[in-house]
Amino acid sequence: MRISDISEQAVTRKQRMGMMAAICMGAFISHFTAGIVNVSLPQFVTYFQADLGLVLWITTGYLLVITALLPVMGKLGDRYGFQLIHNLGYVVFTVGSILVAFAPNLPALLLLRVLQAIGAAMFQATNIALITVHLPKEKRGQALGIVSTAVALGGMSGPIAGGLIAEWLNWRWLFLIHVPVAIAATLMAYRYIPVRNLISKSKKLDTVGAVLFAGWISLVIIEITNGSKWGWLSAQSLTILSGVAIVAVLLFFWERRQLVPFLPLNVLRVPAIASGLLISCASFMLANTILVIIPFYLSEMGPAFTPSITGYAMTAYPIALAFMGPLAGQLSDRYGSRRLMQLGLSSMGIGFIVLVLFLEQLQMGGIVAVLAMIGMGMGLVASPNNSFIMRHTPAEHVGSIGGMIALTRNAGMVFGSALGLGVMNGTVTGDGELVAFKTAFQINLFICFSAMALLAVLSRRGDSVTQFP
């Protein structure tokens, strides 16, 4: 049985609107907090007198914890109910946001970010499942587009707020400013998100698989973050890469033996689902690399712009995403997803070609135009891709695949952050730093072309993508 076969629960229009508002507020604050911190990373280096490699974990560590926990939270949603896990996530996130704002030092800040990340993982893993279960199938693409708009608005206002706070206020406001929105979202979630009977109930959670997956992700991030500094063929890098390979093999064979595996391997055999998840990871990696690198470029290369000006420039990406996301969602409901996704990846690829070839010649207006082009491309990919994946998902795996979508999104963000900051972490200022920027963009260009090729192969297979083993 597929999601399209589920009889939607009778939910009033008012309740649906309240539910969507609560979900969108969560999507907003989760990306607002990422954007607000990214712009301020250079200021954290100065304030805490800390090494860049440690400071970047304010962003990378936060995303890493979310990524490692998303499949767990999706499984818990399948088992105990999406509404319960989603709403508790708001509570945990809000408490974590308040505590991290009063951290006495950088190690404490990093530790409390873990609590904040646990809450974010809980509601990120279940929001797509809630939309899929409670909204009619002809409205899901539009709803996912609206969520993409909320994501874009969070990403748009985050850099602005981060730049202004870095310039005028204490850093603690970076973590306090969104707390009123988080409280309002929590109250609305408990008021409007309905409780639905469980589709299936897992007998147990695969804790060994969860630990192996978290370990594998951690090793990958450590290597991407430090590979440039250590040397990609150094003893440290080769040791970490060996660990990555060993843990991946252990995870694969362990999961194959489980009746209720941590990763839904049977569902991932559906080409549409597996390819969609890979494209989701790739697209968010492309976007987050540029969102992390460009603030450093604008503040340190050529004329040094103030944090507030940098924040305003960075909004070109989310503004374009906010414009294109709902439109792409509506179009995908009517005409399908694959052509929109191919067009979006092409737009992102053109943006990276410009950065690779002409970065040093670009003035502020050119950089803003490239950010807008990549934002429009992301808008054409995100909601159509999510809708495409969920249309091919069996009903009993709604929570797991919803969690996997959030996982690939955050994994892409983690990989993008680690790639951008990791490349810079191994360079010096001046020409070496410019080469590092271009190296990261060249890697992203290769990833973009690979995603386009995968989508082209998927399109040629036609109806075979819907077959479920």
Tab-separated table of N, CA and C in Angstrom, residues 221-294:
chain	number	residue	atom	x	y	z
A	221	ILE	N	32.572	13.078	8.441
A	221	ILE	CA	32.660	14.518	8.692
A	221	ILE	C	34.037	14.907	9.194
A	222	ILE	N	34.618	14.089	10.071
A	222	ILE	CA	35.966	14.383	10.572
A	222	ILE	C	36.967	14.431	9.419
A	223	GLU	N	36.843	13.489	8.476
A	223	GLU	CA	37.773	13.464	7.341
A	223	GLU	C	37.559	14.659	6.417
A	224	ILE	N	36.307	14.965	6.079
A	224	ILE	CA	36.052	16.097	5.192
A	224	ILE	C	36.525	17.397	5.824
A	225	THR	N	36.317	17.539	7.130
A	225	THR	CA	36.669	18.769	7.822
A	225	THR	C	38.177	18.966	7.920
A	226	ASN	N	38.927	17.874	8.141
A	226	ASN	CA	40.355	18.001	8.417
A	226	ASN	C	41.255	17.504	7.295
A	227	GLY	N	40.671	16.927	6.235
A	227	GLY	CA	41.495	16.336	5.189
A	227	GLY	C	42.448	17.315	4.542
A	228	SER	N	41.973	18.548	4.299
A	228	SER	CA	42.837	19.536	3.660
A	228	SER	C	44.003	19.915	4.557
A	229	LYS	N	43.738	20.024	5.859
A	229	LYS	CA	44.797	20.400	6.800
A	229	LYS	C	45.791	19.262	7.004
A	230	TRP	N	45.285	18.030	7.115
A	230	TRP	CA	46.171	16.894	7.331
A	230	TRP	C	46.910	16.489	6.065
A	231	GLY	N	46.255	16.672	4.912
A	231	GLY	CA	46.718	16.082	3.663
A	231	GLY	C	45.872	14.860	3.374
A	232	TRP	N	45.299	14.799	2.156
A	232	TRP	CA	44.338	13.749	1.854
A	232	TRP	C	44.955	12.353	1.827
A	233	LEU	N	46.284	12.274	1.658
A	233	LEU	CA	46.959	10.976	1.660
A	233	LEU	C	47.839	10.796	2.888
A	234	SER	N	47.634	11.615	3.913
A	234	SER	CA	48.416	11.503	5.139
A	234	SER	C	47.986	10.280	5.940
A	235	ALA	N	48.792	9.940	6.945
A	235	ALA	CA	48.470	8.776	7.781
A	235	ALA	C	47.138	8.971	8.498
A	236	GLN	N	46.886	10.218	8.984
A	236	GLN	CA	45.617	10.469	9.679
A	236	GLN	C	44.425	10.265	8.754
A	237	SER	N	44.519	10.832	7.527
A	237	SER	CA	43.406	10.708	6.591
A	237	SER	C	43.173	9.263	6.188
A	238	LEU	N	44.245	8.539	5.909
A	238	LEU	CA	44.091	7.142	5.501
A	238	LEU	C	43.512	6.292	6.622
A	239	THR	N	43.865	6.610	7.863
A	239	THR	CA	43.295	5.884	9.001
A	239	THR	C	41.795	6.122	9.113
A	240	ILE	N	41.392	7.399	8.991
A	240	ILE	CA	39.966	7.728	9.071
A	240	ILE	C	39.211	7.093	7.911
A	241	LEU	N	39.764	7.157	6.704
A	241	LEU	CA	39.096	6.573	5.542
A	241	LEU	C	38.953	5.064	5.677
A	242	SER	N	39.955	4.420	6.267
A	242	SER	CA	39.850	2.983	6.526
A	242	SER	C	38.708	2.697	7.491
A	243	GLY	N	38.605	3.544	8.518
A	243	GLY	CA	37.499	3.398	9.468
A	243	GLY	C	36.151	3.587	8.801
A	244	VAL	N	36.062	4.552	7.881
A	244	VAL	CA	34.822	4.783	7.138
A	244	VAL	C	34.412	3.528	6.376
A	245	ALA	N	35.370	2.921	5.688
A	245	ALA	CA	35.076	1.732	4.896
A	245	ALA	C	34.669	0.554	5.787
A	246	ILE	N	35.384	0.358	6.877
A	246	ILE	CA	35.096	-0.775	7.764
A	246	ILE	C	33.708	-0.639	8.391
A	247	VAL	N	33.406	0.566	8.899
A	247	VAL	CA	32.098	0.774	9.542
A	247	VAL	C	30.969	0.644	8.519
A	248	ALA	N	31.195	1.109	7.287
A	248	ALA	CA	30.171	0.990	6.246
A	248	ALA	C	29.861	-0.481	5.955
A	249	VAL	N	30.902	-1.308	5.878
A	249	VAL	CA	30.697	-2.739	5.622
A	249	VAL	C	29.953	-3.386	6.791
A	250	LEU	N	30.374	-3.072	8.019
A	250	LEU	CA	29.696	-3.618	9.190
A	250	LEU	C	28.224	-3.218	9.221
A	251	LEU	N	27.966	-1.948	8.920
A	251	LEU	CA	26.589	-1.452	8.934
A	251	LEU	C	25.741	-2.176	7.889
A	252	PHE	N	26.299	-2.355	6.695
A	252	PHE	CA	25.543	-2.997	5.622
A	252	PHE	C	25.164	-4.428	5.992
A	253	PHE	N	26.138	-5.208	6.462
A	253	PHE	CA	25.854	-6.613	6.756
A	253	PHE	C	24.986	-6.757	8.011
A	254	TRP	N	25.153	-5.865	8.975
A	254	TRP	CA	24.294	-5.912	10.159
A	254	TRP	C	22.840	-5.633	9.778
A	255	GLU	N	22.635	-4.596	8.965
A	255	GLU	CA	21.278	-4.208	8.591
A	255	GLU	C	20.576	-5.297	7.784
A	256	ARG	N	21.317	-6.019	6.963
A	256	ARG	CA	20.724	-7.082	6.157
A	256	ARG	C	20.176	-8.224	7.018
A	257	ARG	N	20.698	-8.374	8.223
A	257	ARG	CA	20.298	-9.474	9.100
A	257	ARG	C	19.135	-9.106	10.016
A	258	GLN	N	18.737	-7.809	10.032
A	258	GLN	CA	17.723	-7.366	10.981
A	258	GLN	C	16.316	-7.454	10.399
A	259	LEU	N	15.371	-7.957	11.224
A	259	LEU	CA	13.974	-7.965	10.806
A	259	LEU	C	13.415	-6.544	10.733
A	260	VAL	N	13.846	-5.696	11.656
A	260	VAL	CA	13.433	-4.291	11.668
A	260	VAL	C	14.705	-3.448	11.632
A	261	PRO	N	15.295	-3.242	10.451
A	261	PRO	CA	16.581	-2.547	10.371
A	261	PRO	C	16.448	-1.064	10.659
A	262	PHE	N	17.549	-0.481	11.106
A	262	PHE	CA	17.599	0.955	11.361
A	262	PHE	C	17.384	1.739	10.070
A	263	LEU	N	18.044	1.322	9.001
A	263	LEU	CA	17.848	1.933	7.686
A	263	LEU	C	16.899	1.051	6.876
A	264	PRO	N	15.850	1.623	6.283
A	264	PRO	CA	14.874	0.825	5.527
A	264	PRO	C	15.434	0.377	4.184
A	265	LEU	N	16.303	-0.645	4.212
A	265	LEU	CA	17.026	-1.043	3.004
A	265	LEU	C	16.082	-1.547	1.909
A	266	ASN	N	15.015	-2.267	2.278
A	266	ASN	CA	14.090	-2.767	1.258
A	266	ASN	C	13.436	-1.629	0.491
A	267	VAL	N	13.041	-0.578	1.205
A	267	VAL	CA	12.414	0.562	0.545
A	267	VAL	C	13.434	1.296	-0.324
A	268	LEU	N	14.678	1.319	0.119
A	268	LEU	CA	15.715	2.014	-0.646
A	268	LEU	C	16.046	1.294	-1.942
A	269	ARG	N	15.511	0.077	-2.134
A	269	ARG	CA	15.701	-0.617	-3.406
A	269	ARG	C	14.806	-0.051	-4.498
A	270	VAL	N	13.820	0.759	-4.135
A	270	VAL	CA	12.997	1.430	-5.140
A	270	VAL	C	13.840	2.528	-5.782
A	271	PRO	N	14.097	2.470	-7.091
A	271	PRO	CA	14.979	3.457	-7.716
A	271	PRO	C	14.539	4.894	-7.494
A	272	ALA	N	13.226	5.157	-7.530
A	272	ALA	CA	12.745	6.527	-7.358
A	272	ALA	C	13.105	7.061	-5.986
A	273	ILE	N	12.965	6.225	-4.958
A	273	ILE	CA	13.248	6.669	-3.597
A	273	ILE	C	14.744	6.852	-3.394
A	274	ALA	N	15.536	5.853	-3.785
A	274	ALA	CA	16.984	5.936	-3.593
A	274	ALA	C	17.580	7.108	-4.365
A	275	SER	N	17.174	7.274	-5.623
A	275	SER	CA	17.709	8.374	-6.424
A	275	SER	C	17.270	9.721	-5.880
A	276	GLY	N	16.003	9.809	-5.454
A	276	GLY	CA	15.520	11.057	-4.888
A	276	GLY	C	16.284	11.455	-3.642
A	277	LEU	N	16.601	10.484	-2.799
A	277	LEU	CA	17.355	10.785	-1.586
A	277	LEU	C	18.778	11.238	-1.917
A	278	LEU	N	19.405	10.614	-2.906
A	278	LEU	CA	20.748	11.036	-3.318
A	278	LEU	C	20.721	12.456	-3.873
A	279	ILE	N	19.706	12.774	-4.663
A	279	ILE	CA	19.601	14.121	-5.224
A	279	ILE	C	19.336	15.137	-4.122
A	280	SER	N	18.538	14.754	-3.129
A	280	SER	CA	18.299	15.640	-1.993
A	280	SER	C	19.605	15.966	-1.276
A	281	CYS	N	20.408	14.944	-0.996
A	281	CYS	CA	21.690	15.154	-0.322
A	281	CYS	C	22.606	16.032	-1.155
A	282	ALA	N	22.685	15.747	-2.456
A	282	ALA	CA	23.578	16.506	-3.337
A	282	ALA	C	23.164	17.963	-3.422
A	283	SER	N	21.872	18.237	-3.573
A	283	SER	CA	21.420	19.614	-3.747
A	283	SER	C	21.677	20.448	-2.497
A	284	PHE	N	21.441	19.879	-1.321
A	284	PHE	CA	21.687	20.640	-0.095
A	284	PHE	C	23.181	20.800	0.171
A	285	MET	N	23.987	19.852	-0.273
A	285	MET	CA	25.430	20.029	-0.162
A	285	MET	C	25.890	21.191	-1.033
A	286	LEU	N	25.372	21.264	-2.259
A	286	LEU	CA	25.727	22.359	-3.150
A	286	LEU	C	25.345	23.707	-2.537
A	287	ALA	N	24.136	23.782	-2.004
A	287	ALA	CA	23.660	25.048	-1.455
A	287	ALA	C	24.444	25.451	-0.218
A	288	ASN	N	24.672	24.500	0.699
A	288	ASN	CA	25.293	24.879	1.964
A	288	ASN	C	26.771	25.201	1.814
A	289	THR	N	27.431	24.624	0.826
A	289	THR	CA	28.832	24.991	0.592
A	289	THR	C	28.951	26.475	0.302
A	290	ILE	N	28.103	26.967	-0.582
A	290	ILE	CA	28.198	28.383	-0.952
A	290	ILE	C	27.729	29.280	0.192
A	291	LEU	N	26.737	28.827	0.969
A	291	LEU	CA	26.245	29.643	2.074
A	291	LEU	C	27.269	29.765	3.194
A	292	VAL	N	28.155	28.797	3.316
A	292	VAL	CA	29.198	28.858	4.331
A	292	VAL	C	30.423	29.623	3.832
A	293	ILE	N	30.798	29.422	2.567
A	293	ILE	CA	32.027	30.011	2.046
A	293	ILE	C	31.876	31.497	1.730
A	294	ILE	N	30.774	31.896	1.117
A	294	ILE	CA	30.640	33.270	0.647
A	294	ILE	C	30.780	34.303	1.765
